[in-house]
XYZ file of C-alpha atoms in Angstrom:
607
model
C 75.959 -19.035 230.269
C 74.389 -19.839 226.805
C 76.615 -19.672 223.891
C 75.696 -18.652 220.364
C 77.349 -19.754 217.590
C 78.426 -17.205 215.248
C 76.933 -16.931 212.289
C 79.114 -16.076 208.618
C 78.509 -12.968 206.972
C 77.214 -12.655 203.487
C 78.452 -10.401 201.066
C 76.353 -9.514 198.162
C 78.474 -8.481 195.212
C 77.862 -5.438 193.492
C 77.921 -4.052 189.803
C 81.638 -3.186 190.025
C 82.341 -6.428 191.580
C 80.653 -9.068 189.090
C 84.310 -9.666 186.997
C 85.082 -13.003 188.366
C 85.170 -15.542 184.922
C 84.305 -12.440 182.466
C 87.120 -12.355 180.629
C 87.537 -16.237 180.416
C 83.744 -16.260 178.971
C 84.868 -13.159 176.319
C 87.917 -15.438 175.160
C 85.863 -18.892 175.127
C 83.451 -16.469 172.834
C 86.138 -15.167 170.747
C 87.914 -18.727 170.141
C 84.631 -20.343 169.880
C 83.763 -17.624 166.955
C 87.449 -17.845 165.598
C 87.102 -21.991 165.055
C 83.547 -21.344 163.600
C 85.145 -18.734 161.133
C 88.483 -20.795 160.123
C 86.055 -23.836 159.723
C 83.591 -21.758 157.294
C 86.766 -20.594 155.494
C 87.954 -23.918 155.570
C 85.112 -25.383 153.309
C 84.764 -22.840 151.315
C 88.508 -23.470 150.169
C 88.074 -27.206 150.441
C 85.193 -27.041 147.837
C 86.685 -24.051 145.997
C 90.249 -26.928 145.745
C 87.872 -29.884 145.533
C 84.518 -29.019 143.613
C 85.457 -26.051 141.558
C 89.464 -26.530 141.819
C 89.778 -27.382 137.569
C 87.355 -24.433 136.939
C 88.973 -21.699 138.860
C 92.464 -22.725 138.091
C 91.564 -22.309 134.787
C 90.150 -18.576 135.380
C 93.144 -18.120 137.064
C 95.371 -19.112 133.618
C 92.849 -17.017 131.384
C 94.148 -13.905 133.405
C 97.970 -14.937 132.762
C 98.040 -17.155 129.374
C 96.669 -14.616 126.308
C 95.973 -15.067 122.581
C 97.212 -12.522 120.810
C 95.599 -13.757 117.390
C 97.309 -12.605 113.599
C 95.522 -12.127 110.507
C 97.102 -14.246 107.468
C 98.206 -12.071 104.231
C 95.830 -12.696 101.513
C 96.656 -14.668 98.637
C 98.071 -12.860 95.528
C 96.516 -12.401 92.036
C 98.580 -13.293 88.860
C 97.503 -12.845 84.970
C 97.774 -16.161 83.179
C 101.896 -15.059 82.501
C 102.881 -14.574 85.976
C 101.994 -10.998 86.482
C 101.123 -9.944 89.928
C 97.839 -8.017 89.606
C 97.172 -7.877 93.305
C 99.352 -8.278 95.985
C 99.814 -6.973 99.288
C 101.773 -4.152 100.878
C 103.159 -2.980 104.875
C 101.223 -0.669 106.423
C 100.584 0.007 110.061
C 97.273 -0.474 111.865
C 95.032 0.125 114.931
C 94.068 -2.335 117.031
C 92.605 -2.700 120.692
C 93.481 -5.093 123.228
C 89.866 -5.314 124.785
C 91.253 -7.735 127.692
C 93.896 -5.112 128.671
C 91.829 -2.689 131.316
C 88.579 -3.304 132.481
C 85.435 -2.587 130.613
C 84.768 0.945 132.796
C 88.158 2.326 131.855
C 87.411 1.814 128.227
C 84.951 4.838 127.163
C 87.999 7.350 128.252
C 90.409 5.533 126.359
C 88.208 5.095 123.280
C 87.589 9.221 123.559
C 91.043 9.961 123.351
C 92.088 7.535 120.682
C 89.163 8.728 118.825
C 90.023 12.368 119.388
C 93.827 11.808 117.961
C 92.193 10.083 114.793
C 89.083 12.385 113.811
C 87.096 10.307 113.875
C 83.607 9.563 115.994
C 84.139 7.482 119.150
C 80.881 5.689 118.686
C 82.615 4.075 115.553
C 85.004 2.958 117.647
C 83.322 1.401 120.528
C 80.889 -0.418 118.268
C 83.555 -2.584 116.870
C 85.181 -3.376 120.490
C 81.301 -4.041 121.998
C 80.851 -6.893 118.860
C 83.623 -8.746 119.602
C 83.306 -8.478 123.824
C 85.230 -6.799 126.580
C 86.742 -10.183 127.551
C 88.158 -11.306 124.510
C 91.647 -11.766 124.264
C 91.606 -11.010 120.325
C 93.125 -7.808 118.785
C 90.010 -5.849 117.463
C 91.431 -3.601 114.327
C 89.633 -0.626 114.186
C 91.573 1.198 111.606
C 93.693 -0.165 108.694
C 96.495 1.747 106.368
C 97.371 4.642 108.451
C 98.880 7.467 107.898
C 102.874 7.791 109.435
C 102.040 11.102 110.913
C 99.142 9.383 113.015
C 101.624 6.404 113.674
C 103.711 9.514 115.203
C 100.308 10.947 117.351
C 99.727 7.550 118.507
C 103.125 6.913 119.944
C 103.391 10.010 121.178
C 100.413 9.990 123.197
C 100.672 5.936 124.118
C 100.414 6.753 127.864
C 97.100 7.540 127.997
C 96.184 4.497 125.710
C 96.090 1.093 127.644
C 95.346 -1.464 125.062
C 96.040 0.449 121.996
C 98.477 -1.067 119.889
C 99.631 0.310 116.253
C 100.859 -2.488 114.618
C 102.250 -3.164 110.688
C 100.061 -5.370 108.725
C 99.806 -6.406 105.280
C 97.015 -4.517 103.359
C 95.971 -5.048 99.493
C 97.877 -3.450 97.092
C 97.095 -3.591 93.043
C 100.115 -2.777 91.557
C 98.721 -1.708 87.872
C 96.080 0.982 89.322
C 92.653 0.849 87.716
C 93.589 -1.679 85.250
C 90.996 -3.975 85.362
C 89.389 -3.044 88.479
C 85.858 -4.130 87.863
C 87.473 -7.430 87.494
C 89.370 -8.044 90.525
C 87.308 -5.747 92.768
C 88.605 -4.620 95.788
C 88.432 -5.745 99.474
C 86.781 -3.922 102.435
C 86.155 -3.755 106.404
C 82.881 -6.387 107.279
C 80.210 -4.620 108.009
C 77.825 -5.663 111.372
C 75.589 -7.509 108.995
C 78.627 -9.610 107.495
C 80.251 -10.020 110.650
C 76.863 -12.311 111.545
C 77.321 -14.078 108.634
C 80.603 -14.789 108.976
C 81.232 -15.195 112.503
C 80.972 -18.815 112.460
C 83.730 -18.933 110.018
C 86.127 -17.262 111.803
C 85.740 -13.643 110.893
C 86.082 -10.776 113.483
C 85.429 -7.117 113.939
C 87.886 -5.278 111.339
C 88.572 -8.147 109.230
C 88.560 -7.300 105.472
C 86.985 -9.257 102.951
C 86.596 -9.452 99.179
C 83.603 -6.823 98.265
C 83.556 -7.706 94.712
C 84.965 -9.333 91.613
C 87.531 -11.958 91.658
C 87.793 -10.716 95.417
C 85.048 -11.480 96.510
C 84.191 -14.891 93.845
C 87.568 -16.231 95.256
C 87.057 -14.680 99.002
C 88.007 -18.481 100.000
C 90.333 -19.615 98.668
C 92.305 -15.997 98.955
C 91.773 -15.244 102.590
C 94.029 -17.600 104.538
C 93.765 -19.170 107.963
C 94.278 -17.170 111.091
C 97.126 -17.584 113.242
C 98.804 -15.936 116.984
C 100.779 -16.195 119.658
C 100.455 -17.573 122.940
C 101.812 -15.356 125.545
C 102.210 -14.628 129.519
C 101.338 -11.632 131.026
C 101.324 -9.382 133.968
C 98.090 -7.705 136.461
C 98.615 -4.733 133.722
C 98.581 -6.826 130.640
C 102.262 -6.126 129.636
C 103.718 -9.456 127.703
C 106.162 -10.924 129.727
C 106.828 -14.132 127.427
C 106.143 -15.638 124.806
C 105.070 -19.227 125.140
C 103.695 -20.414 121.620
C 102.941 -19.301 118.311
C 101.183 -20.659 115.061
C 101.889 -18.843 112.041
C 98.946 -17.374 110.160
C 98.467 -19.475 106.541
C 98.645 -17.126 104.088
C 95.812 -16.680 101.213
C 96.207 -19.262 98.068
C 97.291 -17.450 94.930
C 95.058 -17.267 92.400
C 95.669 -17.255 88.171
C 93.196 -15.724 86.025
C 93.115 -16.510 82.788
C 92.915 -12.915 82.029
C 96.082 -11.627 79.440
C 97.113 -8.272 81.498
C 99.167 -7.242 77.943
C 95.447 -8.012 76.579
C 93.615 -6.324 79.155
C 95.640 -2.932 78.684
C 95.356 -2.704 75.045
C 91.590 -3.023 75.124
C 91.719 -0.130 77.735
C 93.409 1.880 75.673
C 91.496 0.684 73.080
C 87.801 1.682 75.176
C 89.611 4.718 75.762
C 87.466 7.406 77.500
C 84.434 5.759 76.024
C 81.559 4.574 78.302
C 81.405 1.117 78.119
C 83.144 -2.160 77.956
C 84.832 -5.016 76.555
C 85.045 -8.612 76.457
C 87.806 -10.926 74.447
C 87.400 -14.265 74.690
C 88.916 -17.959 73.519
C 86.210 -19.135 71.606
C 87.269 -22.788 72.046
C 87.186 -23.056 75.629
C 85.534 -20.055 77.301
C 89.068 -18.291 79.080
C 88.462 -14.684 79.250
C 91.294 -12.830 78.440
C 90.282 -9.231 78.941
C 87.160 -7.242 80.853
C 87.192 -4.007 80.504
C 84.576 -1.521 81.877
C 84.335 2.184 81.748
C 84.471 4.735 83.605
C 86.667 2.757 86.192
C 87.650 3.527 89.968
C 91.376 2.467 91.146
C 90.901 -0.359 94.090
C 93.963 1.012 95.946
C 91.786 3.242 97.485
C 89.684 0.703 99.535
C 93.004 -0.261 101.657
C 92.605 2.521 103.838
C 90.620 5.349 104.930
C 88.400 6.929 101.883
C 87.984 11.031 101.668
C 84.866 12.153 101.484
C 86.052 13.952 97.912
C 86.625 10.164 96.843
C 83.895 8.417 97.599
C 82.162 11.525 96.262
C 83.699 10.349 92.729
C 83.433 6.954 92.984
C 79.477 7.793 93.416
C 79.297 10.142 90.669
C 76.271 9.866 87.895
C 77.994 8.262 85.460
C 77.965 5.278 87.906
C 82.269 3.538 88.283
C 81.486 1.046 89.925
C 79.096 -0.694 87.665
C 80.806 -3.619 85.598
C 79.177 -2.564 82.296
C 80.602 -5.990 80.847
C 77.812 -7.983 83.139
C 75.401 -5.532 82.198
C 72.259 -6.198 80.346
C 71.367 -3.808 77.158
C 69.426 -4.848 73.891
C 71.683 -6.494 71.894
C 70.638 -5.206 68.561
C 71.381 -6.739 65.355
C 73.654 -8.951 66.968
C 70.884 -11.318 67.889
C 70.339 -12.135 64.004
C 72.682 -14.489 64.663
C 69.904 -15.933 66.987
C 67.182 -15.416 64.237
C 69.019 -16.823 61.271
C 69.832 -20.149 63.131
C 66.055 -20.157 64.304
C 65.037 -19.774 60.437
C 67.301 -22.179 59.242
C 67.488 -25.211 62.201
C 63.448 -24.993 61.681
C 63.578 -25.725 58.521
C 61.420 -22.473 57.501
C 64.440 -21.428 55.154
C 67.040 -23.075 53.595
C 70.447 -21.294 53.396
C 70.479 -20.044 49.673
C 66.901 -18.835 50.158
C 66.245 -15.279 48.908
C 63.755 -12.600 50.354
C 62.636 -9.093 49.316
C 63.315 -6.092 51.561
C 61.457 -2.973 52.275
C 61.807 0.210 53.445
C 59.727 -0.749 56.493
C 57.224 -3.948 57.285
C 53.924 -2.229 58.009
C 52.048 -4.955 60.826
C 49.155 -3.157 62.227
C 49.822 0.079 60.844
C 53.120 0.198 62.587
C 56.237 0.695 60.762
C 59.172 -1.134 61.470
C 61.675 0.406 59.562
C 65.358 -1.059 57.513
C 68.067 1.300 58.893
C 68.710 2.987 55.206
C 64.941 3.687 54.811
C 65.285 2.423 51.713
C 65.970 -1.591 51.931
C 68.212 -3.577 49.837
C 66.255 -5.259 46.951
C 65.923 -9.073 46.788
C 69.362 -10.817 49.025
C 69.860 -14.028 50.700
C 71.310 -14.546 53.992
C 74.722 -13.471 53.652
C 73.917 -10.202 52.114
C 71.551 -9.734 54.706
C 73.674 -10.168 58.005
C 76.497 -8.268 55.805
C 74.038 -5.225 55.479
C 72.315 -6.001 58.745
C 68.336 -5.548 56.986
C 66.044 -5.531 59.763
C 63.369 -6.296 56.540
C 64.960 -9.312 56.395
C 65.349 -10.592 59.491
C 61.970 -9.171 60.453
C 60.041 -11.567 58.101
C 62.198 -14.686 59.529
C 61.310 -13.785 62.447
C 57.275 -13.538 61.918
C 57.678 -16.942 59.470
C 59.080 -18.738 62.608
C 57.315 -17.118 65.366
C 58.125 -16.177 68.892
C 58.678 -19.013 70.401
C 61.435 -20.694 68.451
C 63.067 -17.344 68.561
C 62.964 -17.906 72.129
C 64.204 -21.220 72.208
C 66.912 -20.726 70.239
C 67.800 -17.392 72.030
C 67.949 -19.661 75.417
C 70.120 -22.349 73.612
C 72.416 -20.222 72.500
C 72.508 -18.799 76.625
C 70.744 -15.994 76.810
C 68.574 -15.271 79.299
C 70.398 -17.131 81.890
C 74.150 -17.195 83.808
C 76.774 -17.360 81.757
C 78.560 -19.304 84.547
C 81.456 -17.112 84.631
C 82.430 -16.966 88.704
C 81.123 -12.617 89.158
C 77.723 -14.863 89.018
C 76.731 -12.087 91.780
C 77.181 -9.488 89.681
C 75.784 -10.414 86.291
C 72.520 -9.681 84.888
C 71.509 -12.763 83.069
C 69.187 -10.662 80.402
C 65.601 -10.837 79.282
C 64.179 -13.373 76.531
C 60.803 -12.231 76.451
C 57.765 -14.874 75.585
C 53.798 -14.262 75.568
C 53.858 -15.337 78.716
C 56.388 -12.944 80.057
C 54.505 -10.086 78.491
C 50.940 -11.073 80.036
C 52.453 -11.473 83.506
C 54.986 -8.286 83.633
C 53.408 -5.579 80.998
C 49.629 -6.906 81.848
C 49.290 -7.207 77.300
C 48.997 -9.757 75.041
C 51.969 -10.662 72.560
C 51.873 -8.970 69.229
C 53.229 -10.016 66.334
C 55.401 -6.403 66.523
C 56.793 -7.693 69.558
C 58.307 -10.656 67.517
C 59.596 -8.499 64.679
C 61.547 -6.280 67.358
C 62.270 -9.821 69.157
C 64.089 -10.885 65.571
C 66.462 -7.446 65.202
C 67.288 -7.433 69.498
C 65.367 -4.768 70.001
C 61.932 -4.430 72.124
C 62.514 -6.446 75.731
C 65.276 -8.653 74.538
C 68.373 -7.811 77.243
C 71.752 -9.599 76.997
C 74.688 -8.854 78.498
C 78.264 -8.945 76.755
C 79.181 -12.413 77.882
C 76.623 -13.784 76.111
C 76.857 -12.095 72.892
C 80.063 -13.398 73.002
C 78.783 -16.957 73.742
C 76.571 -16.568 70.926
C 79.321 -15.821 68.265
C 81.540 -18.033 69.485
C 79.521 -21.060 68.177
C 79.608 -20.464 64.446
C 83.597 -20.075 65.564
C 84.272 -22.896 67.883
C 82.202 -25.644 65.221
C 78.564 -25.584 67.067
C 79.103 -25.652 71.068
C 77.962 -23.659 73.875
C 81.191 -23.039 76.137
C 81.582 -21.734 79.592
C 83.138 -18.447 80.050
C 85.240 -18.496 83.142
C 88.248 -16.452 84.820
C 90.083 -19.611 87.142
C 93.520 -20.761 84.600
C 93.388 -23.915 86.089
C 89.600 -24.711 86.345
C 89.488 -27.498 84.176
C 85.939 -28.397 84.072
C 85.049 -24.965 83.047
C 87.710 -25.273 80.338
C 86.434 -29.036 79.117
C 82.843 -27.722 79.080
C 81.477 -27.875 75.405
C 77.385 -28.458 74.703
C 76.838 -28.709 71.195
C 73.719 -26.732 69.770
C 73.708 -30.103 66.992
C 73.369 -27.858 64.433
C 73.563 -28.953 61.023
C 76.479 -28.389 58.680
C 74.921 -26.707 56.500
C 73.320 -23.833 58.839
C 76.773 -24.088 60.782
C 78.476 -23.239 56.932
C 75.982 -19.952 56.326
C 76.681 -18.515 59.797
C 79.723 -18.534 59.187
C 80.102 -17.024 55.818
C 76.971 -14.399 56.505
C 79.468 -13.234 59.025
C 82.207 -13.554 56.869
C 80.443 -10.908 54.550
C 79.799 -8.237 57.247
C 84.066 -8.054 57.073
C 84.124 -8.444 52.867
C 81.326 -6.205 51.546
C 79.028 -5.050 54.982
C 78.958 -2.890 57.801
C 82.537 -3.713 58.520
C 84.116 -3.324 55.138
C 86.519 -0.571 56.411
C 87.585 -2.883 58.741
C 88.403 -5.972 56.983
C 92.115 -6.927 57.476
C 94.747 -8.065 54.902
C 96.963 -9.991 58.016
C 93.996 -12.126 59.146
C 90.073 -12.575 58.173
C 88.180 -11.497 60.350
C 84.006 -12.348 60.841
C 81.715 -10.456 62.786
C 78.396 -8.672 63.104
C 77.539 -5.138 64.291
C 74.786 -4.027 66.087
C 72.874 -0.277 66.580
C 70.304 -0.273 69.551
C 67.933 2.214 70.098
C 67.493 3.738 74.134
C 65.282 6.273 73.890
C 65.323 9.162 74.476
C 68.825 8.446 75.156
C 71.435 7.937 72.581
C 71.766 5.085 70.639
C 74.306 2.025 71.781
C 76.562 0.427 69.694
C 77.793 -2.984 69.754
C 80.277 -5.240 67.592
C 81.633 -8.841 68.347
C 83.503 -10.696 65.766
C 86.075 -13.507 65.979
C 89.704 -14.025 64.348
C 91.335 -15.603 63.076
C 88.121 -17.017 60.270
C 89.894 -20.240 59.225
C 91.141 -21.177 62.613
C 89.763 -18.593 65.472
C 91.542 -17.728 68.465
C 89.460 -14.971 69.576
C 86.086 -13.520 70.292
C 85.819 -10.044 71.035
C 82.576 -7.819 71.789
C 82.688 -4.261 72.270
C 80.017 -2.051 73.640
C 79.729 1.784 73.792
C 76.613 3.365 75.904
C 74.563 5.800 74.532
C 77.806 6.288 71.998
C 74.942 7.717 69.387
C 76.133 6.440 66.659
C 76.723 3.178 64.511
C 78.179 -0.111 65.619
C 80.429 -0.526 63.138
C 82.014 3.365 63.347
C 81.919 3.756 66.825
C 82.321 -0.465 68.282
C 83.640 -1.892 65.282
C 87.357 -0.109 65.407
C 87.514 -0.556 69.424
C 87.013 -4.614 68.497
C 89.263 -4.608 65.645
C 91.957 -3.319 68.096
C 91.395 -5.669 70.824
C 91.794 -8.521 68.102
C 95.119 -6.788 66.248
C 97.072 -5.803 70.233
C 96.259 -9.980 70.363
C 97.630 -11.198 67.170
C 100.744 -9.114 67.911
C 101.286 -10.232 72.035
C 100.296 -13.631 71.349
C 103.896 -13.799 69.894
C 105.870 -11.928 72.446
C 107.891 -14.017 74.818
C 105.724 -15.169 78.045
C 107.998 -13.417 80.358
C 106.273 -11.496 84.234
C 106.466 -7.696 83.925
C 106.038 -6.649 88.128
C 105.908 -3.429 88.924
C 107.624 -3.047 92.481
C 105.521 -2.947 95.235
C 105.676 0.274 98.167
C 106.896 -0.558 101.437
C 105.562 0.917 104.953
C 103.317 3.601 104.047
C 104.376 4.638 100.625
């Protein structure tokens, strides 16, 4: 019997038997992709620690550790006695927090806050786009406000994240309009200062001197910047505070402006267009500058009404400093013609002329102002009368040109060097040259008989007529008007003209006479003599102006003061003449009151 061996039977597996190992392979995948993962994870932290570890640490204290910066109070403005004439007062003001929520959450927060203050939202987002939705600096973007909108505001502070209404100190001139075209006023940078500025620390909403002693002394008023330091939370509420630096306040600043002075020859002006300068003729301190019609400053500290700024734009033009204006200065400028006659040795000082009705050159008529002339004078009878016969024939015996360089020594035609530099029109001495290049003519010799009276295209501003007359005063030297008490070099600077005695002697007694027998004879004083000139120049078809400068006291002078009235239409010795004399009289009398501050209190929050 044969055996066979038995043979094993094969099972094939089948789809729902294939599980042996699967879920071991799914977990070797899973831990496998798990060590793969923690190791990616792994560097990335390793090189965020190692490589970027300083960097990111320091985003990280950005988001915590803020800068809440703090504007410095500007510097106050004192007369040369001690009186404040600008200062600074509490107020509250807006100010965003552009770190605070994120950029996308700003437009409905700028709507609403814009909505509560009437004002257009666009206005409002310009200011927080220049200075950056990252920055941790308070943006102002409203100063002054009124205490019912401090009310709205608080009321509504919910729905404003970043908004903060914070007191500040704003400008504040104590006296009103007195002498506003001298200090100016401050005002919000504009975009186009802001990029000037930027590099200098400035930021959207700072303020700024705009003009006058403002804006001549911006640096030395505005002060340094200071802030706090400070922790915060995810939602930008201060939890601590870790450091501050005080803001440095503005340096104060002393004019040498008299503010007793300065109100007298406002009162003085009156409601008269024009302006006034007094002077010390020794060393070029101005101690008044008055300019009318005037504006009051306080009103750039906050929000302007359109009724205001209506005003302040009105045709008879406020905020023009007439004082750094130029106009022709008239018969003032024989000053000018009689040194040019005499330092040229075309006339000697006791020299006598004939004078006309009119000079006829070229069938023109240049006519004496009495139609009539005044026989056969000298020089002192002839600045006392003010013939524009006589001058006129000085004038053609010595020609143009040394007119002109005399008119430039004596500083016209050119800064005065007073520090409103910005604002003054340094004038017109006009020369052949001039004429050929501007009016496309040659020079006549009509142009050098109006040259000789200041009429024709001679242009001067008060400052320096005032320069002028102040030689014969002062003993022959240029000075240097200026507004800083203590800036000594201004003060110390003297240029003599080198004149000669003798010409130095007739100036001063030719305008002597205008006081004793001239123009000014209703004026002359039995306290103190007085010496002066007047001056009549014709604008047509406008009105005439009138101008007068003189200096006091004669023997010893103290004082130069010129006074100028636009388009007045009549004389300078009725109309200028008695608004000079009572500059000159309000300074014999303060000079001798007791040098004692006179502050008016200043408003607190609001007021």
């Amino acid at each position: 019997m044969t055996l066979t061996p038995n043979k094993p039977t094969v099972t094939l597996p089948t789809e729902s038997t294939r599980t042996v190992g699967k879920g071991m392979r799914v977990a070797v995948m899973f831990i496998l992709s798990v060590i793969v993962l923690i190791g990616i994870l792994g560097g990335r932290v390793g090189y965020l620690q190692l490589i970027e570890g300083d960097r990111n640490r320091q985003l990280a204290e950005n988001n915590r550790i803020r800068l809440i910066a703090k504007a410095p109070e500007r510097g106050r403005i004192f007369d040369r006695k001690g009186n404040i004439m600008a200062t600074s007062r509490l107020a509250h003001a807006i100010y965003l927090w552009p770190i605070a929520q994120p950029k996308e959450k700003w437009p409905a927060t700028i709507d609403r806050l814009a909505e509560l203050m009437e004002v257009p939202a666009n206005k409002i987002a310009e200011k927080l786009e220049q200075e950056g939705y990252n920055s941790p600096n308070l943006v102002r973007v409203a100063a002054a406000i009124s205490p019912k909108l401090v009310t709205r505001l608080s009321e509504h502070s919910r729905e404003l994240i970043g908004v903060k209404v914070d007191p500040e100190a704003v400008r504040y001139y104590p006296n009103g309009d007195v002498a506003a075209h001298l200090l100016g006023y401050t005002g919000e940078l504009t975009s186009d200062d802001l990029k000037e500025r930027r590099e200098k620390g400035y930021r959207p909403g700072d303020v700024m001197g705009k003009a006058g002693v403002e804006d001549a002394f911006e640096t030395m008023l505005r002060g340094e910047w200071g802030g706090q330091q400070v922790e915060v939370d995810a939602m930008g509420k201060v939890l601590r505070v870790l450091g501050q630096k005080p803001p440095i306040p503005g340096n104060a600043v002393r004019l040498t402006i008299d503010l007793d002075l300065q109100k007298a020859a406002e009162a003085a002006l009156g409601e008269i267009k024009g302006a006034i300068i007094a002077m010390n003729p020794n060393n070029g301190e101005i101690l008044a500058m008055v300019s009318h019609p005037t504006f009051d400053p306080n009103v750039f500290s906050g929000k302007i009404s359109e009724a205001t700024w209506a005003r302040l734009q009105a045709a008879d033009h406020p905020f023009v400093n007439r004082a750094l204006q130029g106009y022709p200065p008239a018969s003032t400028f024989k000053v000018v013609t009689m040194t040019a006659g005499l330092e040229s040795k075309a006339f000697a000082p006791n020299d006598l002329l004939p004078t006309y009705a009119y000079l006829d050159v070229g069938g023109i008529q240049f006519w004496d102002h009495n139609s009539a002339g005044f026989g056969t004078i000298g020089f002192s009878e002839a600045m006392a009368y003010s013939s524009n016969t006589f001058f006129g024939q000085v004038g053609r015996r010595v020609g143009e040109r040394t007119l002109a360089e005399w008119a430039h020594k004596y500083g016209f035609g050119a800064h005065t060097g007073v520090e409103l530099a910005s604002e003054e029109a340094i004038g017109l001495v006009p020369d052949p040259e001039w004429k050929l290049k501007t009016i496309k003519e040659p020079w006549f010799e009509g142009n050098t008989i109006n040259m000789s009276i200041g009429q024709g295209d001679v242009q001067a501003n008060l400052l320096q007529v005032g320069m002028m007359v102040s030689v014969p005063a002062n003993g022959g030297y240029l000075i240097k008007p200026h507004l800083l008490l203590e800036d000594t070099a201004s003060k110390e600077w003297r240029k003599s003209l080198n004149l000669a005695p003798s010409t130095l002697d007739a100036l001063r007694q030719a305008l002597r006479a205008v006081f004793q027998i001239g123009t000014a004879h209703s004026l002359n004083s039995e306290e103190y003599a007085m010496a002066g000139k007047s001056g009549t120049a014709e604008d047509p078809p406008r009105p005439n102006h009138a101008w007068f400068t003189c200096f006091a006291p004669f023997e010893s002078p103290e004082i130069v003061v010129t006074a100028f009235a636009e388009n007045a239409g009549g004389g300078g010795s009725t109309i200028a003449g008695p608004i000079a004399v009572k500059v000159v009289e309000a300074y014999m009398k303060i000079k001798t009151q007791p040098n004692a501050p006179n502050n008016p209190p200043v408003p607190t929050l609001n007021q």
